[in-house]
PDB file of C-alpha atoms and ligand atoms in Angstrom:
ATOM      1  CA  UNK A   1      77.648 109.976 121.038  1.00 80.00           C
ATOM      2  CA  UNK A   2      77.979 108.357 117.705  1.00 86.00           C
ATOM      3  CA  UNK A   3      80.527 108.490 115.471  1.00 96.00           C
ATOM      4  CA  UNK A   4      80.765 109.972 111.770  1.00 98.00           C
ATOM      5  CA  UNK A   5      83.597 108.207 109.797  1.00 98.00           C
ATOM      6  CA  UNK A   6      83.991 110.417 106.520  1.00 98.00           C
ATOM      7  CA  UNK A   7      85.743 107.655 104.149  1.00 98.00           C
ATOM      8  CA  UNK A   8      88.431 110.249 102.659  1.00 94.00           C
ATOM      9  CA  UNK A   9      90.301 106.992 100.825  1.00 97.00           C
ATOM     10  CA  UNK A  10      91.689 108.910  97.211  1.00 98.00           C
ATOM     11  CA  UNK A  11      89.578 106.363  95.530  1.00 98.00           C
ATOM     12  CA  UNK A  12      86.342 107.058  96.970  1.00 98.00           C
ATOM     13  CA  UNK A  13      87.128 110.715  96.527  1.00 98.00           C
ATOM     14  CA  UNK A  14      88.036 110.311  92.986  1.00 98.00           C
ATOM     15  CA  UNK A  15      84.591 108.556  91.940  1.00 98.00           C
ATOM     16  CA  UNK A  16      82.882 110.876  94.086  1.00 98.00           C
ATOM     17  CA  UNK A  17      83.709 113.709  92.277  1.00 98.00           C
ATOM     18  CA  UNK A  18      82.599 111.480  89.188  1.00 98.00           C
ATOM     19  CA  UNK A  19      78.777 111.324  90.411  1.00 98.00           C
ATOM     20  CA  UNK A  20      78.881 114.777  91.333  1.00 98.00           C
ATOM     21  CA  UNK A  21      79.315 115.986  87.822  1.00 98.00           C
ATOM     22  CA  UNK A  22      75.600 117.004  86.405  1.00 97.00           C
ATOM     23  CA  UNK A  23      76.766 115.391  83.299  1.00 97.00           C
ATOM     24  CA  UNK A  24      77.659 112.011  84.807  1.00 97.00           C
ATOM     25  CA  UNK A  25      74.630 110.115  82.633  1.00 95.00           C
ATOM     26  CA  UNK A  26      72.516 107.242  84.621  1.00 95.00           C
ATOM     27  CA  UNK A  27      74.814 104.418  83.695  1.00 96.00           C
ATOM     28  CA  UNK A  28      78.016 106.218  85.275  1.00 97.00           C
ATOM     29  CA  UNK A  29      76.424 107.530  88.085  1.00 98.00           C
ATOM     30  CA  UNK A  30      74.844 103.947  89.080  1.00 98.00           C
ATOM     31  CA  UNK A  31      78.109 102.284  88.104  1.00 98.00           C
ATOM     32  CA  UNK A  32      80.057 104.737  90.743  1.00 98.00           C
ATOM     33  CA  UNK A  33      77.518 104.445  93.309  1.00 98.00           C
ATOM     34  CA  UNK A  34      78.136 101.112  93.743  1.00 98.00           C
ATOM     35  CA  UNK A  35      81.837 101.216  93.187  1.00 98.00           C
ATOM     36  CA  UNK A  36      81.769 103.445  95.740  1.00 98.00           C
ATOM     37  CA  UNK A  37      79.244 101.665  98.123  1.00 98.00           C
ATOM     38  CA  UNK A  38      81.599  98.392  98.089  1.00 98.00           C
ATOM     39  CA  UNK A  39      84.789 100.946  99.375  1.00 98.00           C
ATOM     40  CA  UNK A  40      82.192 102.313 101.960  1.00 98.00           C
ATOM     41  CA  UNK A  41      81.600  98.685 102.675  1.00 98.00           C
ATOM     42  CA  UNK A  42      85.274  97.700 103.178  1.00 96.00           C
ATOM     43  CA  UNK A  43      85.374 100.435 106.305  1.00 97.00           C
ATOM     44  CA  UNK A  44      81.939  99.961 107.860  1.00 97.00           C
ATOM     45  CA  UNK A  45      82.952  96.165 108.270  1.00 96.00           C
ATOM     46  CA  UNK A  46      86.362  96.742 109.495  1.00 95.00           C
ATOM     47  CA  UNK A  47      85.543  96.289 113.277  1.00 93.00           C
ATOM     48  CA  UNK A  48      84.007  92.797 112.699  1.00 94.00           C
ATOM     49  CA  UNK A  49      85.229  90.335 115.031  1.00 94.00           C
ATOM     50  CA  UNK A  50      87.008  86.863 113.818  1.00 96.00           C
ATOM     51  CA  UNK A  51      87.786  83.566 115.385  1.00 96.00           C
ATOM     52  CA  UNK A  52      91.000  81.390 114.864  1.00 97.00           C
ATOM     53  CA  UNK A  53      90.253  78.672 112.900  1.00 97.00           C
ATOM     54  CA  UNK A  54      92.932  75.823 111.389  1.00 98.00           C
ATOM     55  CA  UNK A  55      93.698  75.588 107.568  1.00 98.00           C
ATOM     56  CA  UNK A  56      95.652  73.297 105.849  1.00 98.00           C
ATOM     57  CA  UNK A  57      97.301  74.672 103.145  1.00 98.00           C
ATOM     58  CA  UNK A  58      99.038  72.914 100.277  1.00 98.00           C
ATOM     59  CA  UNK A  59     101.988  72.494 102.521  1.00 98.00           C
ATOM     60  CA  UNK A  60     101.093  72.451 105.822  1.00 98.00           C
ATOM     61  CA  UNK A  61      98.492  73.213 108.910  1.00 98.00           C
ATOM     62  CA  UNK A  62      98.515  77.252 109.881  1.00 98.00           C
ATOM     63  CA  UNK A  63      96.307  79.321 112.093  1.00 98.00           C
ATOM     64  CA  UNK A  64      93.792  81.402 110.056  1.00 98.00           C
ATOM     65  CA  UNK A  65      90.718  83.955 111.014  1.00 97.00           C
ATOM     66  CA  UNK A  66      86.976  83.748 110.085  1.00 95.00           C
ATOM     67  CA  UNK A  67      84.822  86.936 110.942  1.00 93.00           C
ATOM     68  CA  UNK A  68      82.699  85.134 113.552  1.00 92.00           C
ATOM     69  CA  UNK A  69      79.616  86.812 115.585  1.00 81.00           C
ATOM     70  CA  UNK A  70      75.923  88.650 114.343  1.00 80.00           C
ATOM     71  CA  UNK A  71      75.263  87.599 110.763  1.00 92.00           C
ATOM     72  CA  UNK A  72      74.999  90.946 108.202  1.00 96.00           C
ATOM     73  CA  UNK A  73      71.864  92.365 106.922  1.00 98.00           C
ATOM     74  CA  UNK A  74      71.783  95.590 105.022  1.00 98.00           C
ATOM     75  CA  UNK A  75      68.448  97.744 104.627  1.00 98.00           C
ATOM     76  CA  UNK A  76      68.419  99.836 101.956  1.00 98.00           C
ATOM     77  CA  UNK A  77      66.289 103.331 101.911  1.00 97.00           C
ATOM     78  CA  UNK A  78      64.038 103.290  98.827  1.00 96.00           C
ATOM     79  CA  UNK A  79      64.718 103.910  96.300  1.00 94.00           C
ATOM     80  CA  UNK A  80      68.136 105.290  95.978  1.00 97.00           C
ATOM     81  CA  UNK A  81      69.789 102.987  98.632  1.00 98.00           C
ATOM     82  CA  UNK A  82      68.433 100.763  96.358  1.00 98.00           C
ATOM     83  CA  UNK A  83      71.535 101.805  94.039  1.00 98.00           C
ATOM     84  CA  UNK A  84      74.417 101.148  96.605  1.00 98.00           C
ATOM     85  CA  UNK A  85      73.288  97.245  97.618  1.00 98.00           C
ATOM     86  CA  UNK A  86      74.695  95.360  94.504  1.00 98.00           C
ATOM     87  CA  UNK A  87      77.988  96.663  95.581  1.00 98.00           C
ATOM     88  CA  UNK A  88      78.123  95.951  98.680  1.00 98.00           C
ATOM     89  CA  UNK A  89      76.758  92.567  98.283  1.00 97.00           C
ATOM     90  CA  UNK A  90      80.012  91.611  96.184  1.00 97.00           C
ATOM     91  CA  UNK A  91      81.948  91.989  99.231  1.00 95.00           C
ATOM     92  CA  UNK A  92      79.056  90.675 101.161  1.00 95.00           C
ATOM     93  CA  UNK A  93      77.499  88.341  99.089  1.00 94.00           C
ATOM     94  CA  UNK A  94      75.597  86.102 102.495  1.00 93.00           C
ATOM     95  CA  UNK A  95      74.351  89.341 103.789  1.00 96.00           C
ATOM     96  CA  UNK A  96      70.258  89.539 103.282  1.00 97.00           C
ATOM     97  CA  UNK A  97      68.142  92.726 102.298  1.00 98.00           C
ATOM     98  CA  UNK A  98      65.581  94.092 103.804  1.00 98.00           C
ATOM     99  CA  UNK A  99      63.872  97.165 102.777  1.00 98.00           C
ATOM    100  CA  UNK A 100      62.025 100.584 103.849  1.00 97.00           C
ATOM    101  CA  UNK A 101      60.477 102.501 101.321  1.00 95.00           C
ATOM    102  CA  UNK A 102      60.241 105.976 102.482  1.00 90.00           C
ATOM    103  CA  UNK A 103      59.964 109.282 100.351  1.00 85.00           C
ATOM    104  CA  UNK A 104      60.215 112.617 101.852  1.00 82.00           C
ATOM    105  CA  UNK A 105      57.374 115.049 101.086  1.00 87.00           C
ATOM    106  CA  UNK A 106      58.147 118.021  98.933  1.00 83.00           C
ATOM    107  CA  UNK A 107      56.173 120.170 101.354  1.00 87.00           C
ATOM    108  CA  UNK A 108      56.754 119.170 104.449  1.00 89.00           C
ATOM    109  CA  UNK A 109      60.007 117.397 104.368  1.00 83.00           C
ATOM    110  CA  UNK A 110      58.992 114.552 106.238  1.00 87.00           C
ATOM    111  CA  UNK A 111      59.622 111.228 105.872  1.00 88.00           C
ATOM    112  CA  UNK A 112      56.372 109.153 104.551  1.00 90.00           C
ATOM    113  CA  UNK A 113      56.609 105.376 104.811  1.00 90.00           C
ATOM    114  CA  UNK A 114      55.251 103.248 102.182  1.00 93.00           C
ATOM    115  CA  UNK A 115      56.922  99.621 102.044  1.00 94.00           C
ATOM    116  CA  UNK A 116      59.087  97.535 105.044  1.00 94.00           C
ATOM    117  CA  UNK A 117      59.886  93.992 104.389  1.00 96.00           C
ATOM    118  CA  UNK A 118      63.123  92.597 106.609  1.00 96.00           C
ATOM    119  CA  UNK A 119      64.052  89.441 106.820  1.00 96.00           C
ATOM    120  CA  UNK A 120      62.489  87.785 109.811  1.00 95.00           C
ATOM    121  CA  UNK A 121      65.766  87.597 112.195  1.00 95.00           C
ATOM    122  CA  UNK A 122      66.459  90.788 111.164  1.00 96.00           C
ATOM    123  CA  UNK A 123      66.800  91.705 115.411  1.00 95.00           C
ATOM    124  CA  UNK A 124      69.630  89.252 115.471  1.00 95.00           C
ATOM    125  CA  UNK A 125      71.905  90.972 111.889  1.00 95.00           C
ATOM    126  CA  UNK A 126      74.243  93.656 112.473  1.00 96.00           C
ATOM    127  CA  UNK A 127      72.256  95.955 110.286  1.00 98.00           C
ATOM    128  CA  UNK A 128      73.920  98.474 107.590  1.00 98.00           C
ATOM    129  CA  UNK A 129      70.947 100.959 106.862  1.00 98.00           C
ATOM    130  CA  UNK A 130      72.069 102.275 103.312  1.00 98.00           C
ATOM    131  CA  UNK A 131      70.952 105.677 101.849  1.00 98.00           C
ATOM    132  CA  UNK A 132      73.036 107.803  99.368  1.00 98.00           C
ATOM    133  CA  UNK A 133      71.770 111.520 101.045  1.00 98.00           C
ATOM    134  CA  UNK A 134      71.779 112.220 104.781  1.00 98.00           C
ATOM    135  CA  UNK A 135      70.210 115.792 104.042  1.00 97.00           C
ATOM    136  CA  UNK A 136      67.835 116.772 107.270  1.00 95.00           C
ATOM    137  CA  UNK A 137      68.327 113.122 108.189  1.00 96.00           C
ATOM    138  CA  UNK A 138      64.215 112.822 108.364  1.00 94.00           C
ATOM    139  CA  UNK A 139      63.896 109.637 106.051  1.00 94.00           C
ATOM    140  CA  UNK A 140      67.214 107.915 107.972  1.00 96.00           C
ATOM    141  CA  UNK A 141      65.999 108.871 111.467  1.00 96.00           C
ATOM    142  CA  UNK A 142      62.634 107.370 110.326  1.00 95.00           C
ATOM    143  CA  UNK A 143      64.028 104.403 109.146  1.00 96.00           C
ATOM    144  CA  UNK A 144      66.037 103.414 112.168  1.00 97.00           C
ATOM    145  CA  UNK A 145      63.316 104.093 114.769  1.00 95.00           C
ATOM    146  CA  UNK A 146      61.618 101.836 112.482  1.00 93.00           C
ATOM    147  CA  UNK A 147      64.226  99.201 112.645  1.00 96.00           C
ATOM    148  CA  UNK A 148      64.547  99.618 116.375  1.00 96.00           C
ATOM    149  CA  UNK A 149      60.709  99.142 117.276  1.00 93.00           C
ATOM    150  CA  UNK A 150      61.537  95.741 115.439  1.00 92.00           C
ATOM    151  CA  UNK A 151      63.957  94.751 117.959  1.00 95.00           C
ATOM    152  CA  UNK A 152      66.852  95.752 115.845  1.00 96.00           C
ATOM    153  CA  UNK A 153      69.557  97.174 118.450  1.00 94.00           C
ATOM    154  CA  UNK A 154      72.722  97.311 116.232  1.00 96.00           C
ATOM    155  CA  UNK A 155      72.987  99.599 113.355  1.00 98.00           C
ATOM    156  CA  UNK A 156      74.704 101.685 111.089  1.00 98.00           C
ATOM    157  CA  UNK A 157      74.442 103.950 108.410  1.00 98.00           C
ATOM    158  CA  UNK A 158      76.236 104.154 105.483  1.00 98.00           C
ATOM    159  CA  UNK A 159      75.390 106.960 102.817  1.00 98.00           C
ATOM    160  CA  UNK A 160      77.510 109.035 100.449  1.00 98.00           C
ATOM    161  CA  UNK A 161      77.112 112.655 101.306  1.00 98.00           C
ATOM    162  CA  UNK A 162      75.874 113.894 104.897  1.00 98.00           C
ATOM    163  CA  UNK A 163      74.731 117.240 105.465  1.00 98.00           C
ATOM    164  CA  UNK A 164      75.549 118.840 109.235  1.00 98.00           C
ATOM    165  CA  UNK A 165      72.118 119.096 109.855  1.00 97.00           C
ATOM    166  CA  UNK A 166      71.518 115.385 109.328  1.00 98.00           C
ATOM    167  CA  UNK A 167      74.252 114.257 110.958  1.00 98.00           C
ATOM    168  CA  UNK A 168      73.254 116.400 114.320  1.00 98.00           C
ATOM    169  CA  UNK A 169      69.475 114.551 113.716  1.00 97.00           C
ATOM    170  CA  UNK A 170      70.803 111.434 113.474  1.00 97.00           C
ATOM    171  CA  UNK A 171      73.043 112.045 116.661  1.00 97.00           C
ATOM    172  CA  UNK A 172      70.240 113.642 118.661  1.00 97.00           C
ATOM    173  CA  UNK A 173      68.069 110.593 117.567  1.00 97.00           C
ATOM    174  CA  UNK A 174      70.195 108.095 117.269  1.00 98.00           C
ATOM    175  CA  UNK A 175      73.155 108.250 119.424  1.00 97.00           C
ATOM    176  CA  UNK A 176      73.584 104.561 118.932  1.00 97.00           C
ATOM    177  CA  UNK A 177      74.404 104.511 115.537  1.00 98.00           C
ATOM    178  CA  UNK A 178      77.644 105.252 113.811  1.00 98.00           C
ATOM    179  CA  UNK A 179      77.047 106.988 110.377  1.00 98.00           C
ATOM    180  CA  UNK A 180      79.825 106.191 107.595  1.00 98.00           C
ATOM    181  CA  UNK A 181      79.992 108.918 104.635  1.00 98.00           C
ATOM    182  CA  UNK A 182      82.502 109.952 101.735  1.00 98.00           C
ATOM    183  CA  UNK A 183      81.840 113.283 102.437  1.00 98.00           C
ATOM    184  CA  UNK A 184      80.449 115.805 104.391  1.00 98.00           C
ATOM    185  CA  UNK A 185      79.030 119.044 102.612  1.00 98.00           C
ATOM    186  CA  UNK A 186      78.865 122.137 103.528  1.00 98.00           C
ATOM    187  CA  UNK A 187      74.546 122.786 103.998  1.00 98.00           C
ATOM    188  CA  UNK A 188      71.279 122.635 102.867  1.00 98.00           C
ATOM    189  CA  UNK A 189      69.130 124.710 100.248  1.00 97.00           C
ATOM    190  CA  UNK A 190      66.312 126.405 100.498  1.00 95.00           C
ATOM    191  CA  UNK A 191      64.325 123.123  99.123  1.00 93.00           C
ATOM    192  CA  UNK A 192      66.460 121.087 101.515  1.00 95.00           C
ATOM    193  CA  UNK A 193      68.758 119.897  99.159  1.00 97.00           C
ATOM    194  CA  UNK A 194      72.209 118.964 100.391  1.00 98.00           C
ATOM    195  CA  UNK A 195      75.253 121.855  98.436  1.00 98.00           C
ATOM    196  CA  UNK A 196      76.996 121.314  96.712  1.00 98.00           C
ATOM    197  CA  UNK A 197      75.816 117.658  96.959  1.00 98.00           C
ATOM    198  CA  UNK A 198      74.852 115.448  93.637  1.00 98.00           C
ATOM    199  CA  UNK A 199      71.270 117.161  93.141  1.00 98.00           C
ATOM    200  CA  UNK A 200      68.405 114.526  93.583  1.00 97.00           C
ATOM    201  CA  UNK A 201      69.980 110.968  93.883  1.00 97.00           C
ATOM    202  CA  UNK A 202      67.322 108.569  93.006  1.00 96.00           C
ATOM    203  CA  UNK A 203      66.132 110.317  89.501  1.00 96.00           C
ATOM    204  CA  UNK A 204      70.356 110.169  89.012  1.00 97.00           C
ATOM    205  CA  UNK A 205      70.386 106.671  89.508  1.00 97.00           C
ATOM    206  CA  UNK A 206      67.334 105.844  87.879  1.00 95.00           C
ATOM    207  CA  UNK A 207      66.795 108.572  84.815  1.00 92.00           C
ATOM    208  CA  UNK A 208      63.709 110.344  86.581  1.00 92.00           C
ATOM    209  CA  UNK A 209      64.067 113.420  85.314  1.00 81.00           C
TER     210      UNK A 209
HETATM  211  C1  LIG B 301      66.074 111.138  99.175  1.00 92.12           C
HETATM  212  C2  LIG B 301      67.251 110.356  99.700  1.00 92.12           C
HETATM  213  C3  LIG B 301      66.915 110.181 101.151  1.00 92.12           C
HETATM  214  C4  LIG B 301      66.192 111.451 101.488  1.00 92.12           C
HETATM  215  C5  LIG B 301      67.146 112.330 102.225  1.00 92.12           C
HETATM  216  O1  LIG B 301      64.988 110.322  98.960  1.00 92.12           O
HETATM  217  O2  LIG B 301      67.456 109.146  99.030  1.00 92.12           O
HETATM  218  O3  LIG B 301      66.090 109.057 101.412  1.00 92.12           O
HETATM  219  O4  LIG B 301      65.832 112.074 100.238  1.00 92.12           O
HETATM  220  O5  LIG B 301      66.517 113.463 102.688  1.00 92.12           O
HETATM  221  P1  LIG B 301      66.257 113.724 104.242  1.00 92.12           P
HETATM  222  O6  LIG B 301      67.559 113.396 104.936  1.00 92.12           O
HETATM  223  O7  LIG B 301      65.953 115.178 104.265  1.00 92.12           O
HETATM  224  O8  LIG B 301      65.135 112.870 104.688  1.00 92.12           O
HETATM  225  P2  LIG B 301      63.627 110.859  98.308  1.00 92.12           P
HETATM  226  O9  LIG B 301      62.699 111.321  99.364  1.00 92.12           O
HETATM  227  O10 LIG B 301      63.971 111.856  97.231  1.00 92.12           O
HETATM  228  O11 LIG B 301      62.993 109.553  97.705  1.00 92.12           O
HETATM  229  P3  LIG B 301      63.513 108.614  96.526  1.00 92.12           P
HETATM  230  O12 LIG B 301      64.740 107.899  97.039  1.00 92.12           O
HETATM  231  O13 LIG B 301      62.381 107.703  96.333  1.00 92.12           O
HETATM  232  O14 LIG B 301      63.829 109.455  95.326  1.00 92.12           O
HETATM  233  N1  LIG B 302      67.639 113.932  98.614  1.00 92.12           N
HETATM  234  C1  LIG B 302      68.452 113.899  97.529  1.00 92.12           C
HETATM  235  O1  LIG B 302      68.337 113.001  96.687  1.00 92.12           O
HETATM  236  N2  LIG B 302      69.356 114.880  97.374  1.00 92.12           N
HETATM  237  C2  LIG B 302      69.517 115.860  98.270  1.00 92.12           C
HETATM  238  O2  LIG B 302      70.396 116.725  98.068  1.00 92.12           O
HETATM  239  C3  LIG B 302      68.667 115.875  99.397  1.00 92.12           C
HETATM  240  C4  LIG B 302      67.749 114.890  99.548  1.00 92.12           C
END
């Protein structure tokens, strides 16, 4: 079974609470996102391995560690993971981007694709899917089976708020693939909207509405 890792650091919490203010305008809430995307990023990479390597330093030869194995590639959701990758790219800056561009349908809830472009050894990255709402986890579960029938065996996902009925799709789907969060909420809405959530993240980020 995969594991949720809810990112509870005070800082993460603090800037949360920031974006989930409806009067947080589009410039603070995209700020935050990605403020809060590159602290997401600091935890989702903690497990990557390093090899010794020897530095000289101004005064003398010393042991030192290089994080070794898969190179990174991170796949935002469009379009709001679109509004977490410029932070996580300052701690990541070699990582490349690949993206799936999948809305969910009003109606039906389910996922409709409409864009993939990964970078062609994407099946050889450790892959960080990216999407701000895990809500019934439709678009995410999409996206991974997606990334999987590409030959892409290891991913995670990071997003910023996870519903409980995402996270048990993802897990039923996806038992593979750890999910990293700042917070889990409490449900969804009638209109499948995660509560008390941050409303509708991509016309946040991007002044939609
Ligand atoms: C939002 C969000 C997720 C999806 C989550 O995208 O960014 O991709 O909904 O819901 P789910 O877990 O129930 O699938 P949306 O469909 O609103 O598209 P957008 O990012 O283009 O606004
Ligand atoms: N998509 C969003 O942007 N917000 C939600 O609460 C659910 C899905």
């Amino acid at each position: 079974m995969s594991k949720v890792h809810v990112i509870d650091h005070p800082l993460v919490q603090h800037k949360l609470t920031i974006i989930r203010n409806k009067e947080t305008g589009p410039k603070e809430f995209r700020e935050l996102v990605n403020e809060i995307a590159l602290l997401l990023a600091y935890e989702v990479t903690r497990d990557l391995p390093l090899e010794e390597v020897e530095v000289e330093t101004p005064i003398c030869k010393t042991k030192g560690y290089t994080v070794a194995g898969k190179k990174l590639g991170l796949v935002p959701i469009l379009r709001a993971g679109l509004g977490m990758v410029d932070g996580i790219l300052q701690l990541i800056p070699t990582a490349k981007v690949g993206h799936i561009g999948l809305y969910r349908d009003p109606e039906t809830l389910q996922p409709v694709e409409y864009y993939c472009k990964l970078p062609s050894d994407s099946h050889e990255r450790d892959l960080i899917a990216i999407d701000p709402m895990l809500a019934t986890g439709g678009s995410a579960v999409a996206a991974i089976s997606f990334l999987k029938k590409y030959g892409c065996a290891s991913v995670k996902l990071m997003c910023l708020l996870a519903a409980p009925e995402g996270i048990k799709a993802m897990q039923e789907a996806h038992s593979d693939v750890d999910i990293y969060t700042a917070a889990i909420d409490e449900k969804l809405d009638s209109r499948a909207y995660i509560v008390p959530g941050l409303g509708d993240a991509g016309d946040r980020l991007f002044g939609t509405k």
